[in-house]
C-alpha atoms as a printed R data frame, in Angstrom:
    type eleno elety resid chain resno       x       y       z
1   ATOM     1    CA   MET     A     1  12.074 -15.273 -20.851
2   ATOM     2    CA   GLU     A     2  13.690 -16.691 -17.823
3   ATOM     3    CA   LEU     A     3  13.159 -14.781 -14.551
4   ATOM     4    CA   SER     A     4  15.845 -14.771 -11.934
5   ATOM     5    CA   ARG     A     5  16.014 -13.860  -8.260
6   ATOM     6    CA   VAL     A     6  18.919 -12.946  -6.198
7   ATOM     7    CA   VAL     A     7  19.481 -15.170  -3.024
8   ATOM     8    CA   LEU     A     8  20.956 -12.498  -0.775
9   ATOM     9    CA   GLY     A     9  24.095 -12.592   1.662
10  ATOM    10    CA   ASN     A    10  23.628  -8.880   2.607
11  ATOM    11    CA   ARG     A    11  21.090  -6.140   2.133
12  ATOM    12    CA   LEU     A    12  19.318  -5.547  -1.104
13  ATOM    13    CA   ARG     A    13  21.129  -2.583  -2.751
14  ATOM    14    CA   LYS     A    14  19.497  -1.787  -6.150
15  ATOM    15    CA   THR     A    15  16.562  -3.317  -7.726
16  ATOM    16    CA   LEU     A    16  15.575  -2.296 -11.497
17  ATOM    17    CA   LEU     A    17  12.569  -3.601 -13.443
18  ATOM    18    CA   ASP     A    18  12.381  -2.426 -16.965
19  ATOM    19    CA   VAL     A    19   8.846  -3.292 -17.799
20  ATOM    20    CA   THR     A    20   8.993  -1.722 -21.457
21  ATOM    21    CA   ASN     A    21  11.644  -4.209 -22.563
22  ATOM    22    CA   LYS     A    22  10.213  -6.899 -20.294
23  ATOM    23    CA   ILE     A    23  13.347  -7.451 -18.482
24  ATOM    24    CA   PHE     A    24  13.474  -8.020 -14.952
25  ATOM    25    CA   SER     A    25  16.816  -7.931 -13.036
26  ATOM    26    CA   VAL     A    26  18.100  -7.394  -9.685
27  ATOM    27    CA   GLN     A    27  21.385  -5.823  -8.951
28  ATOM    28    CA   VAL     A    28  23.296  -6.218  -5.566
29  ATOM    29    CA   ALA     A    29  26.302  -4.951  -4.193
30  ATOM    30    CA   LYS     A    30  27.213  -8.468  -2.778
31  ATOM    31    CA   TYR     A    31  25.202 -11.809  -3.450
32  ATOM    32    CA   ILE     A    32  25.986 -15.299  -3.240
33  ATOM    33    CA   ARG     A    33  23.944 -16.721  -6.579
34  ATOM    34    CA   LEU     A    34  21.116 -16.402  -8.868
35  ATOM    35    CA   ALA     A    35  18.368 -18.930  -8.874
36  ATOM    36    CA   GLU     A    36  15.528 -19.171 -11.449
37  ATOM    37    CA   VAL     A    37  12.281 -18.787  -9.929
38  ATOM    38    CA   GLY     A    38   9.837 -18.549 -13.224
39  ATOM    39    CA   LYS     A    39   8.826 -17.159 -16.480
40  ATOM    40    CA   LEU     A    40   7.535 -13.499 -17.059
41  ATOM    41    CA   GLU     A    41   4.096 -13.065 -18.684
42  ATOM    42    CA   THR     A    42   3.004 -10.147 -20.630
43  ATOM    43    CA   PRO     A    43   1.196  -7.517 -18.209
44  ATOM    44    CA   LYS     A    44  -2.684  -7.028 -19.099
45  ATOM    45    CA   LEU     A    45  -3.438  -3.622 -20.446
46  ATOM    46    CA   GLN     A    46  -7.187  -4.829 -20.377
47  ATOM    47    CA   GLY     A    47  -9.263  -6.708 -17.921
48  ATOM    48    CA   LYS     A    48  -8.199  -7.968 -14.350
49  ATOM    49    CA   TYR     A    49  -5.860 -10.522 -12.857
50  ATOM    50    CA   GLU     A    50  -7.438 -13.477 -11.315
51  ATOM    51    CA   THR     A    51  -7.368 -14.957  -7.942
52  ATOM    52    CA   GLY     A    52  -4.135 -17.245  -7.799
53  ATOM    53    CA   GLN     A    53  -2.115 -15.036 -10.016
54  ATOM    54    CA   LEU     A    54   1.614 -15.134  -9.252
55  ATOM    55    CA   ILE     A    55   3.082 -11.696  -9.294
56  ATOM    56    CA   LEU     A    56   6.052  -9.541  -9.065
57  ATOM    57    CA   HIS     A    57   5.612  -5.965  -7.681
58  ATOM    58    CA   ARG     A    58   6.728  -3.436 -10.362
59  ATOM    59    CA   VAL     A    59   8.124  -1.093  -7.808
60  ATOM    60    CA   PHE     A    60   9.247  -3.095  -4.679
61  ATOM    61    CA   GLY     A    61  10.325  -6.190  -6.448
62  ATOM    62    CA   TYR     A    62   8.593  -8.807  -4.116
63  ATOM    63    CA   ARG     A    63   6.701 -12.019  -5.085
64  ATOM    64    CA   GLY     A    64   3.139 -12.426  -4.262
65  ATOM    65    CA   VAL     A    65  -0.083 -13.873  -5.245
66  ATOM    66    CA   VAL     A    66  -3.502 -12.170  -5.933
67  ATOM    67    CA   LEU     A    67  -6.190 -12.883  -3.574
68  ATOM    68    CA   PHE     A    68  -8.998 -10.613  -4.867
69  ATOM    69    CA   PRO     A    69  -9.669  -7.256  -6.619
70  ATOM    70    CA   TRP     A    70 -10.924  -3.989  -5.039
71  ATOM    71    CA   LEU     A    71 -12.449  -1.227  -7.239
72  ATOM    72    CA   ALA     A    72 -11.281   2.241  -5.872
73  ATOM    73    CA   ARG     A    73 -11.981   5.548  -6.540
74  ATOM    74    CA   VAL     A    74  -8.643   7.321  -7.478
75  ATOM    75    CA   TYR     A    75  -8.341  11.167  -6.627
76  ATOM    76    CA   ASP     A    76  -5.246  12.291  -8.631
77  ATOM    77    CA   ARG     A    77  -4.457  16.059  -8.096
78  ATOM    78    CA   ASP     A    78  -1.960  16.100 -10.856
79  ATOM    79    CA   LEU     A    79  -4.726  15.426 -13.542
80  ATOM    80    CA   PRO     A    80  -6.413  18.637 -15.063
81  ATOM    81    CA   ASN     A    81  -9.781  17.787 -13.316
82  ATOM    82    CA   ARG     A    82 -10.253  20.699 -10.856
83  ATOM    83    CA   ARG     A    83 -13.213  22.915 -11.512
84  ATOM    84    CA   GLU     A    84 -12.393  26.580 -12.018
85  ATOM    85    CA   GLY     A    85 -12.909  28.651  -8.808
86  ATOM    86    CA   THR     A    86 -12.344  25.973  -6.276
87  ATOM    87    CA   GLU     A    87  -9.018  27.173  -4.981
88  ATOM    88    CA   ASP     A    88 -10.328  28.355  -1.770
89  ATOM    89    CA   GLY     A    89  -7.595  27.422   0.635
90  ATOM    90    CA   ASN     A    90  -9.858  25.808   3.198
91  ATOM    91    CA   PHE     A    91  -8.053  22.887   4.883
92  ATOM    92    CA   ASN     A    92  -5.147  23.507   2.593
93  ATOM    93    CA   GLY     A    93  -7.321  22.431  -0.487
94  ATOM    94    CA   VAL     A    94  -9.447  19.879   0.884
95  ATOM    95    CA   GLY     A    95 -12.265  21.989  -0.555
96  ATOM    96    CA   LYS     A    96 -10.823  21.542  -4.008
97  ATOM    97    CA   GLU     A    97 -13.054  19.199  -6.080
98  ATOM    98    CA   VAL     A    98 -11.080  16.566  -7.627
99  ATOM    99    CA   LYS     A    99 -12.913  14.116  -9.767
100 ATOM   100    CA   GLY     A   100 -12.283  10.607  -8.557
101 ATOM   101    CA   ARG     A   101 -11.748   7.715 -11.517
102 ATOM   102    CA   THR     A   102 -12.252   4.286 -10.630
103 ATOM   103    CA   HIS     A   103  -9.342   1.751 -10.866
104 ATOM   104    CA   THR     A   104  -8.468  -1.673  -9.892
105 ATOM   105    CA   PHE     A   105  -6.404  -2.626  -6.718
106 ATOM   106    CA   TYR     A   106  -5.568  -6.060  -5.728
107 ATOM   107    CA   GLN     A   107  -5.287  -7.886  -2.136
108 ATOM   108    CA   VAL     A   108  -2.118  -9.731  -2.533
109 ATOM   109    CA   LEU     A   109  -0.196 -12.209  -0.199
110 ATOM   110    CA   ILE     A   110   3.681 -11.583  -0.327
111 ATOM   111    CA   ASP     A   111   6.364 -14.124  -0.202
112 ATOM   112    CA   GLN     A   112   7.944 -14.246   3.300
113 ATOM   113    CA   ARG     A   113  11.240 -14.841   1.694
114 ATOM   114    CA   ASP     A   114  11.229 -11.603   0.106
115 ATOM   115    CA   CYS     A   115   9.891  -9.405   3.333
116 ATOM   116    CA   PRO     A   116  13.302  -8.468   4.783
117 ATOM   117    CA   TYR     A   117  14.307  -6.895   1.421
118 ATOM   118    CA   ILE     A   118  11.118  -4.703   0.667
119 ATOM   119    CA   ARG     A   119  11.234  -1.035   1.422
120 ATOM   120    CA   ALA     A   120   7.624  -1.220   2.409
121 ATOM   121    CA   GLN     A   121   5.982  -2.444   5.634
122 ATOM   122    CA   THR     A   122   4.657  -5.734   5.385
123 ATOM   123    CA   GLU     A   123   2.073  -5.434   8.016
124 ATOM   124    CA   ALA     A   124   0.050  -2.851   6.268
125 ATOM   125    CA   VAL     A   125  -3.126  -4.690   7.408
126 ATOM   126    CA   THR     A   126  -4.131  -4.287  10.732
127 ATOM   127    CA   PHE     A   127  -7.512  -4.276  12.786
128 ATOM   128    CA   LEU     A   128  -9.032  -3.687  16.312
129 ATOM   129    CA   GLY     A   129  -9.743  -6.656  18.687
130 ATOM   130    CA   ASN     A   130 -13.337  -6.454  19.482
131 ATOM   131    CA   HIS     A   131 -12.754  -7.221  23.264
132 ATOM   132    CA   GLU     A   132  -9.974  -5.199  23.865
133 ATOM   133    CA   SER     A   133  -9.393  -1.479  24.490
134 ATOM   134    CA   SER     A   134  -9.488   1.191  22.073
135 ATOM   135    CA   ARG     A   135  -5.700   1.224  21.842
136 ATOM   136    CA   SER     A   136  -5.159  -2.425  20.967
137 ATOM   137    CA   LEU     A   137  -4.158  -3.029  17.233
138 ATOM   138    CA   TYR     A   138  -3.293  -6.204  15.658
139 ATOM   139    CA   ALA     A   139  -1.430  -6.720  12.369
140 ATOM   140    CA   ILE     A   140  -1.536  -9.495   9.679
141 ATOM   141    CA   PRO     A   141   1.837  -9.792   8.066
142 ATOM   142    CA   GLY     A   142   2.403 -10.126   4.286
143 ATOM   143    CA   LEU     A   143  -0.737  -8.569   2.958
144 ATOM   144    CA   ASP     A   144  -0.545  -5.610   0.681
145 ATOM   145    CA   TYR     A   145  -2.761  -3.683  -1.788
146 ATOM   146    CA   VAL     A   146  -1.419  -3.367  -5.406
147 ATOM   147    CA   ALA     A   147  -2.391  -1.246  -8.393
148 ATOM   148    CA   HIS     A   148  -3.185  -2.995 -11.532
149 ATOM   149    CA   GLU     A   149   0.016  -1.196 -13.430
150 ATOM   150    CA   ASP     A   150   2.223  -2.210 -10.562
151 ATOM   151    CA   ILE     A   151   1.560  -5.936 -11.387
152 ATOM   152    CA   LEU     A   152   3.865  -8.078 -13.310
153 ATOM   153    CA   PRO     A   153   2.498 -11.489 -13.898
154 ATOM   154    CA   TYR     A   154   4.765 -14.582 -13.732
155 ATOM   155    CA   THR     A   155   4.423 -18.395 -13.726
156 ATOM   156    CA   THR     A   156   6.940 -20.889 -11.761
157 ATOM   157    CA   ASN     A   157   7.416 -24.390 -11.219
158 ATOM   158    CA   GLU     A   158   8.855 -24.017  -7.815
159 ATOM   159    CA   LYS     A   159   7.541 -26.024  -4.912
160 ATOM   160    CA   PRO     A   160   6.040 -24.259  -2.957
161 ATOM   161    CA   ALA     A   161   5.238 -21.561  -5.424
162 ATOM   162    CA   LEU     A   162   4.925 -18.992  -2.515
163 ATOM   163    CA   GLN     A   163   5.809 -18.967   1.082
164 ATOM   164    CA   HIS     A   164   3.130 -17.523   3.363
165 ATOM   165    CA   GLU     A   165   1.248 -19.242   6.070
166 ATOM   166    CA   LEU     A   166  -2.111 -18.336   4.662
167 ATOM   167    CA   PHE     A   167  -1.213 -19.572   0.823
168 ATOM   168    CA   ASP     A   168  -2.154 -23.141   1.430
169 ATOM   169    CA   LYS     A   169  -5.454 -22.429   3.631
170 ATOM   170    CA   PHE     A   170  -6.506 -19.814   0.892
171 ATOM   171    CA   LEU     A   171  -5.629 -21.302  -2.409
172 ATOM   172    CA   SER     A   172  -5.570 -24.894  -3.938
173 ATOM   173    CA   TYR     A   173  -3.612 -26.286  -6.930
174 ATOM   174    CA   HIS     A   174  -5.480 -27.520 -10.029
175 ATOM   175    CA   SER     A   175  -3.203 -28.342 -13.016
176 ATOM   176    CA   ASP     A   176  -5.941 -27.755 -15.554
177 ATOM   177    CA   ARG     A   177  -6.596 -24.020 -14.453
178 ATOM   178    CA   ASP     A   178  -4.739 -20.773 -15.608
179 ATOM   179    CA   PRO     A   179  -3.723 -19.495 -13.207
180 ATOM   180    CA   PRO     A   180  -3.359 -23.046 -11.414
181 ATOM   181    CA   PHE     A   181  -4.327 -21.583  -8.171
182 ATOM   182    CA   ALA     A   182  -8.014 -21.381  -7.183
183 ATOM   183    CA   ALA     A   183  -9.605 -19.887  -4.337
184 ATOM   184    CA   GLN     A   184 -10.691 -22.071  -1.352
185 ATOM   185    CA   GLU     A   185 -13.890 -21.787   0.588
186 ATOM   186    CA   THR     A   186 -11.702 -20.564   3.508
187 ATOM   187    CA   LEU     A   187 -10.657 -17.419   1.532
188 ATOM   188    CA   ARG     A   188 -14.089 -16.738   0.347
189 ATOM   189    CA   ALA     A   189 -15.402 -16.834   4.014
190 ATOM   190    CA   TRP     A   190 -12.281 -14.832   5.161
191 ATOM   191    CA   GLN     A   191 -12.997 -12.132   2.531
192 ATOM   192    CA   LYS     A   192 -16.851 -11.866   3.599
193 ATOM   193    CA   LYS     A   193 -16.000 -11.888   7.088
194 ATOM   194    CA   ASN     A   194 -13.328  -9.305   7.265
195 ATOM   195    CA   HIS     A   195 -14.735  -7.050   4.163
196 ATOM   196    CA   PRO     A   196 -15.379  -4.098   6.515
197 ATOM   197    CA   TRP     A   197 -11.943  -3.493   7.600
198 ATOM   198    CA   LEU     A   198 -10.042  -4.638   4.312
199 ATOM   199    CA   GLU     A   199 -12.102  -2.847   1.993
200 ATOM   200    CA   LEU     A   200 -10.337  -0.204  -0.045
201 ATOM   201    CA   SER     A   201 -12.458   2.417  -1.416
202 ATOM   202    CA   ASP     A   202 -10.393   5.782  -1.906
203 ATOM   203    CA   VAL     A   203  -6.962   6.665  -3.139
204 ATOM   204    CA   HIS     A   204  -5.275  10.026  -3.045
205 ATOM   205    CA   LYS     A   205  -2.402  11.086  -5.050
206 ATOM   206    CA   GLU     A   206  -0.238  14.313  -5.521
207 ATOM   207    CA   THR     A   207   3.105  15.317  -7.035
208 ATOM   208    CA   THR     A   208   5.352  17.993  -5.883
209 ATOM   209    CA   GLU     A   209   8.953  18.486  -7.281
210 ATOM   210    CA   ASN     A   210   8.858  14.988  -8.889
211 ATOM   211    CA   ILE     A   211   7.950  13.196  -5.430
212 ATOM   212    CA   ARG     A   212   4.667  11.490  -5.875
213 ATOM   213    CA   VAL     A   213   2.684  10.848  -2.580
214 ATOM   214    CA   THR     A   214  -0.178   8.295  -2.471
215 ATOM   215    CA   VAL     A   215  -2.370   7.754   0.346
216 ATOM   216    CA   ILE     A   216  -4.948   5.219   1.154
217 ATOM   217    CA   PRO     A   217  -7.144   5.372   4.339
218 ATOM   218    CA   PHE     A   218  -8.947   2.730   5.886
219 ATOM   219    CA   TYR     A   219 -11.719   2.945   8.453
220 ATOM   220    CA   MET     A   220 -10.881   0.447  11.295
221 ATOM   221    CA   GLY     A   221 -13.955   0.567  13.488
222 ATOM   222    CA   CYS     A   222 -15.260   2.357  16.698
223 ATOM   223    CA   ARG     A   223 -14.443   1.852  20.534
224 ATOM   224    CA   GLU     A   224 -17.010   2.977  22.897
225 ATOM   225    CA   SER     A   225 -16.815   3.829  26.682
226 ATOM   226    CA   GLN     A   226 -19.324   5.078  29.131
227 ATOM   227    CA   THR     A   227 -18.149   8.684  28.388
228 ATOM   228    CA   THR     A   228 -16.691   8.709  24.933
229 ATOM   229    CA   SER     A   229 -16.481   7.189  21.583
230 ATOM   230    CA   VAL     A   230 -13.315   6.759  19.494
231 ATOM   231    CA   TYR     A   231 -13.162   6.173  15.782
232 ATOM   232    CA   TRP     A   232  -9.913   4.545  13.954
233 ATOM   233    CA   TRP     A   233  -8.422   4.838  10.725
234 ATOM   234    CA   ARG     A   234  -5.191   3.470   9.313
235 ATOM   235    CA   TYR     A   235  -3.716   5.066   6.227
236 ATOM   236    CA   CYS     A   236  -0.882   3.620   3.902
237 ATOM   237    CA   ILE     A   237   1.313   6.285   2.254
238 ATOM   238    CA   ARG     A   238   3.699   5.460  -0.780
239 ATOM   239    CA   LEU     A   239   6.320   8.089  -1.652
240 ATOM   240    CA   GLU     A   240   8.006   7.497  -5.034
241 ATOM   241    CA   ASN     A   241  10.734   9.660  -6.609
242 ATOM   242    CA   LEU     A   242  10.202  10.337 -10.202
243 ATOM   243    CA   GLY     A   243  13.002  12.410 -10.913
244 ATOM   244    CA   ASP     A   244  16.937  11.861 -11.376
245 ATOM   245    CA   LEU     A   245  18.351  13.175  -8.143
246 ATOM   246    CA   SER     A   246  18.294  11.465  -4.926
247 ATOM   247    CA   VAL     A   247  15.803  13.099  -2.233
248 ATOM   248    CA   GLN     A   248  15.714  12.113   1.545
249 ATOM   249    CA   LEU     A   249  12.717  12.702   3.873
250 ATOM   250    CA   ARG     A   250  13.576  14.789   6.777
251 ATOM   251    CA   GLU     A   251  10.318  15.659   8.606
252 ATOM   252    CA   ARG     A   252   6.728  15.353   8.766
253 ATOM   253    CA   HIS     A   253   3.927  17.958   9.399
254 ATOM   254    CA   TRP     A   254   0.455  16.736   9.831
255 ATOM   255    CA   ARG     A   255  -2.938  18.770  10.200
256 ATOM   256    CA   ILE     A   256  -5.943  16.622  11.428
257 ATOM   257    CA   PHE     A   257  -9.435  18.095  11.657
258 ATOM   258    CA   SER     A   258 -12.034  16.364  13.480
259 ATOM   259    CA   LEU     A   259 -15.967  16.938  12.884
260 ATOM   260    CA   SER     A   260 -16.099  17.795  16.651
261 ATOM   261    CA   GLY     A   261 -14.431  20.827  15.872
262 ATOM   262    CA   THR     A   262 -10.588  20.314  16.990
263 ATOM   263    CA   LEU     A   263  -7.726  21.086  14.872
264 ATOM   264    CA   GLU     A   264  -4.407  19.127  15.620
265 ATOM   265    CA   THR     A   265  -1.151  19.698  14.253
266 ATOM   266    CA   VAL     A   266   1.740  16.813  14.521
267 ATOM   267    CA   ARG     A   267   5.285  17.448  13.590
268 ATOM   268    CA   GLY     A   268   8.135  15.050  14.039
269 ATOM   269    CA   ARG     A   269  11.303  13.835  12.389
270 ATOM   270    CA   GLY     A   270  11.019  11.331   9.528
271 ATOM   271    CA   VAL     A   271   8.221   8.622   9.466
272 ATOM   272    CA   VAL     A   272   7.976   5.333  11.412
273 ATOM   273    CA   GLY     A   273  11.423   6.117  13.099
274 ATOM   274    CA   GLN     A   274  13.053   6.453   9.511
275 ATOM   275    CA   GLU     A   275  14.268   9.144   7.130
276 ATOM   276    CA   PRO     A   276  14.175   7.357   3.860
277 ATOM   277    CA   VAL     A   277  16.292   8.065   0.737
278 ATOM   278    CA   LEU     A   278  14.455   8.082  -2.502
279 ATOM   279    CA   SER     A   279  16.781   7.592  -5.115
280 ATOM   280    CA   LYS     A   280  17.159   6.730  -8.907
281 ATOM   281    CA   THR     A   281  17.644   2.975  -8.161
282 ATOM   282    CA   LEU     A   282  15.601   2.837  -4.957
283 ATOM   283    CA   PRO     A   283  12.760   5.172  -5.983
284 ATOM   284    CA   ALA     A   284  10.121   4.365  -3.547
285 ATOM   285    CA   PHE     A   285   9.186   3.861   0.255
286 ATOM   286    CA   GLN     A   286   5.783   2.607   1.717
287 ATOM   287    CA   TYR     A   287   4.495   2.861   5.329
288 ATOM   288    CA   SER     A   288   1.346   2.663   7.399
289 ATOM   289    CA   SER     A   289   0.291   4.403  10.443
290 ATOM   290    CA   HIS     A   290  -3.052   4.937  12.445
291 ATOM   291    CA   VAL     A   291  -5.208   7.992  13.499
292 ATOM   292    CA   SER     A   292  -8.034   8.218  16.028
293 ATOM   293    CA   LEU     A   293 -10.859  10.813  16.412
294 ATOM   294    CA   GLN     A   294 -13.666  11.338  19.030
295 ATOM   295    CA   ALA     A   295 -15.889  12.001  15.996
296 ATOM   296    CA   PRO     A   296 -17.256  10.026  13.273
297 ATOM   297    CA   SER     A   297 -15.378  11.840  10.497
298 ATOM   298    CA   GLY     A   298 -12.486  14.310   9.717
299 ATOM   299    CA   HIS     A   299  -9.866  15.324   7.343
300 ATOM   300    CA   MET     A   300  -5.888  15.031   7.203
301 ATOM   301    CA   TRP     A   301  -3.453  16.869   5.160
302 ATOM   302    CA   GLY     A   302   0.037  18.005   5.574
303 ATOM   303    CA   THR     A   303   3.592  17.964   4.105
304 ATOM   304    CA   PHE     A   304   6.901  15.986   4.058
305 ATOM   305    CA   ARG     A   305  10.110  18.326   4.208
306 ATOM   306    CA   MET     A   306  12.420  16.779   1.624
307 ATOM   307    CA   GLU     A   307  16.035  17.346   1.314
308 ATOM   308    CA   ARG     A   308  17.605  16.893  -2.402
309 ATOM   309    CA   GLU     A   309  21.116  15.651  -2.927
310 ATOM   310    CA   ASP     A   310  22.001  19.137  -4.294
311 ATOM   311    CA   GLY     A   311  21.214  20.700  -1.157
312 ATOM   312    CA   TYR     A   312  17.606  22.138  -2.279
313 ATOM   313    CA   ALA     A   313  14.845  21.425   0.237
314 ATOM   314    CA   PHE     A   314  11.224  21.855  -0.054
315 ATOM   315    CA   ASP     A   315   7.930  20.808   1.236
316 ATOM   316    CA   CYS     A   316   6.233  17.853  -0.666
317 ATOM   317    CA   ARG     A   317   2.331  18.100  -0.347
318 ATOM   318    CA   ILE     A   318   0.619  15.192   1.246
319 ATOM   319    CA   PRO     A   319  -2.993  15.058  -0.633
320 ATOM   320    CA   PRO     A   320  -5.906  15.956   1.634
321 ATOM   321    CA   PHE     A   321  -7.995  13.052   2.396
322 ATOM   322    CA   SER     A   322 -11.414  12.282   4.236
323 ATOM   323    CA   LEU     A   323 -11.735  10.096   7.216
324 ATOM   324    CA   GLU     A   324 -14.934   8.624   7.072
325 ATOM   325    CA   SER     A   325 -16.554   6.130   9.424
326 ATOM   326    CA   LYS     A   326 -18.913   3.169   8.361
327 ATOM   327    CA   ALA     A   327 -21.370   1.135  10.298
328 ATOM   328    CA   ASP     A   328 -19.534  -1.346  12.491
329 ATOM   329    CA   GLU     A   329 -19.788  -5.174  11.886
330 ATOM   330    CA   PRO     A   330 -20.610  -7.239  15.114
331 ATOM   331    CA   THR     A   331 -17.962  -9.855  14.586
332 ATOM   332    CA   THR     A   332 -14.521  -9.767  15.351
333 ATOM   333    CA   PRO     A   333 -12.009  -9.667  12.420
334 ATOM   334    CA   ASN     A   334 -10.092 -13.016  11.992
335 ATOM   335    CA   ALA     A   335  -6.645 -13.191  10.819
336 ATOM   336    CA   ASN     A   336  -6.521 -16.991  10.658
337 ATOM   337    CA   THR     A   337  -9.700 -17.897   8.992
């Protein structure tokens, strides 16, 4: 089937992806024209997508390309996998045993033409500069982690197939391959060099009142001075409304426990300066943030205060997740290969 893209004159209002009927459509309040970008392929139920596969994100609708896969442990608190007798209330449920199930995620490049219209931060991959202070963070734009079930594969004859400054550095075109884009040595070297801070290992999920929260934590490294050591993590959070009524995020409430024995409480309006609305047509929002501890490990958990369109307010649980450090690499992460 032909796949169409909206060239926007104003903000993207509504995105609808009907995977069951293999229909991709974009609806906007005001638009200039529709332009064909390619043909949708059948999503894979088994196996993995290869490096160079062009994709559409099932939820956020952006175009991207697969760089390489990650095998992660997914801890889903909605599944009936808790042991009896583990409801102990410590750390708001951190003590509950939830069995992790392995699942494939992908590192992808996002088409820069789509970045302004995505309800997700497109600078989710960050790292520490080796020669800077512990507060210096750097970001690589247009990188994301995508679960296997959120990928819609497609092909295109567009030139270029994808717009991102790293696309031609990482991938080369081969007309006899499927997909036709293959990894260059620069991509393999970049993956190997930056593996410690790119690695996705654990994913945590929990649903409250039809609002699913997914958290992916990443260890970023340690900064040492003569008196202290500061350990840094970033965490990516996706909120998705699985119900019919619109819900708005009003407040956040975090509890941060450090192995050093400290317990910090953080409250505030919204997230990253926004109070996003999760509706039937725009159900998801994704953002990233950072946390530092003066200990090599700890835990985080909390709630989002949500307000439904009918006036009902409730606390949406953020699944507890561990902050675990790893052995630091001596090399400096390299954003530009």
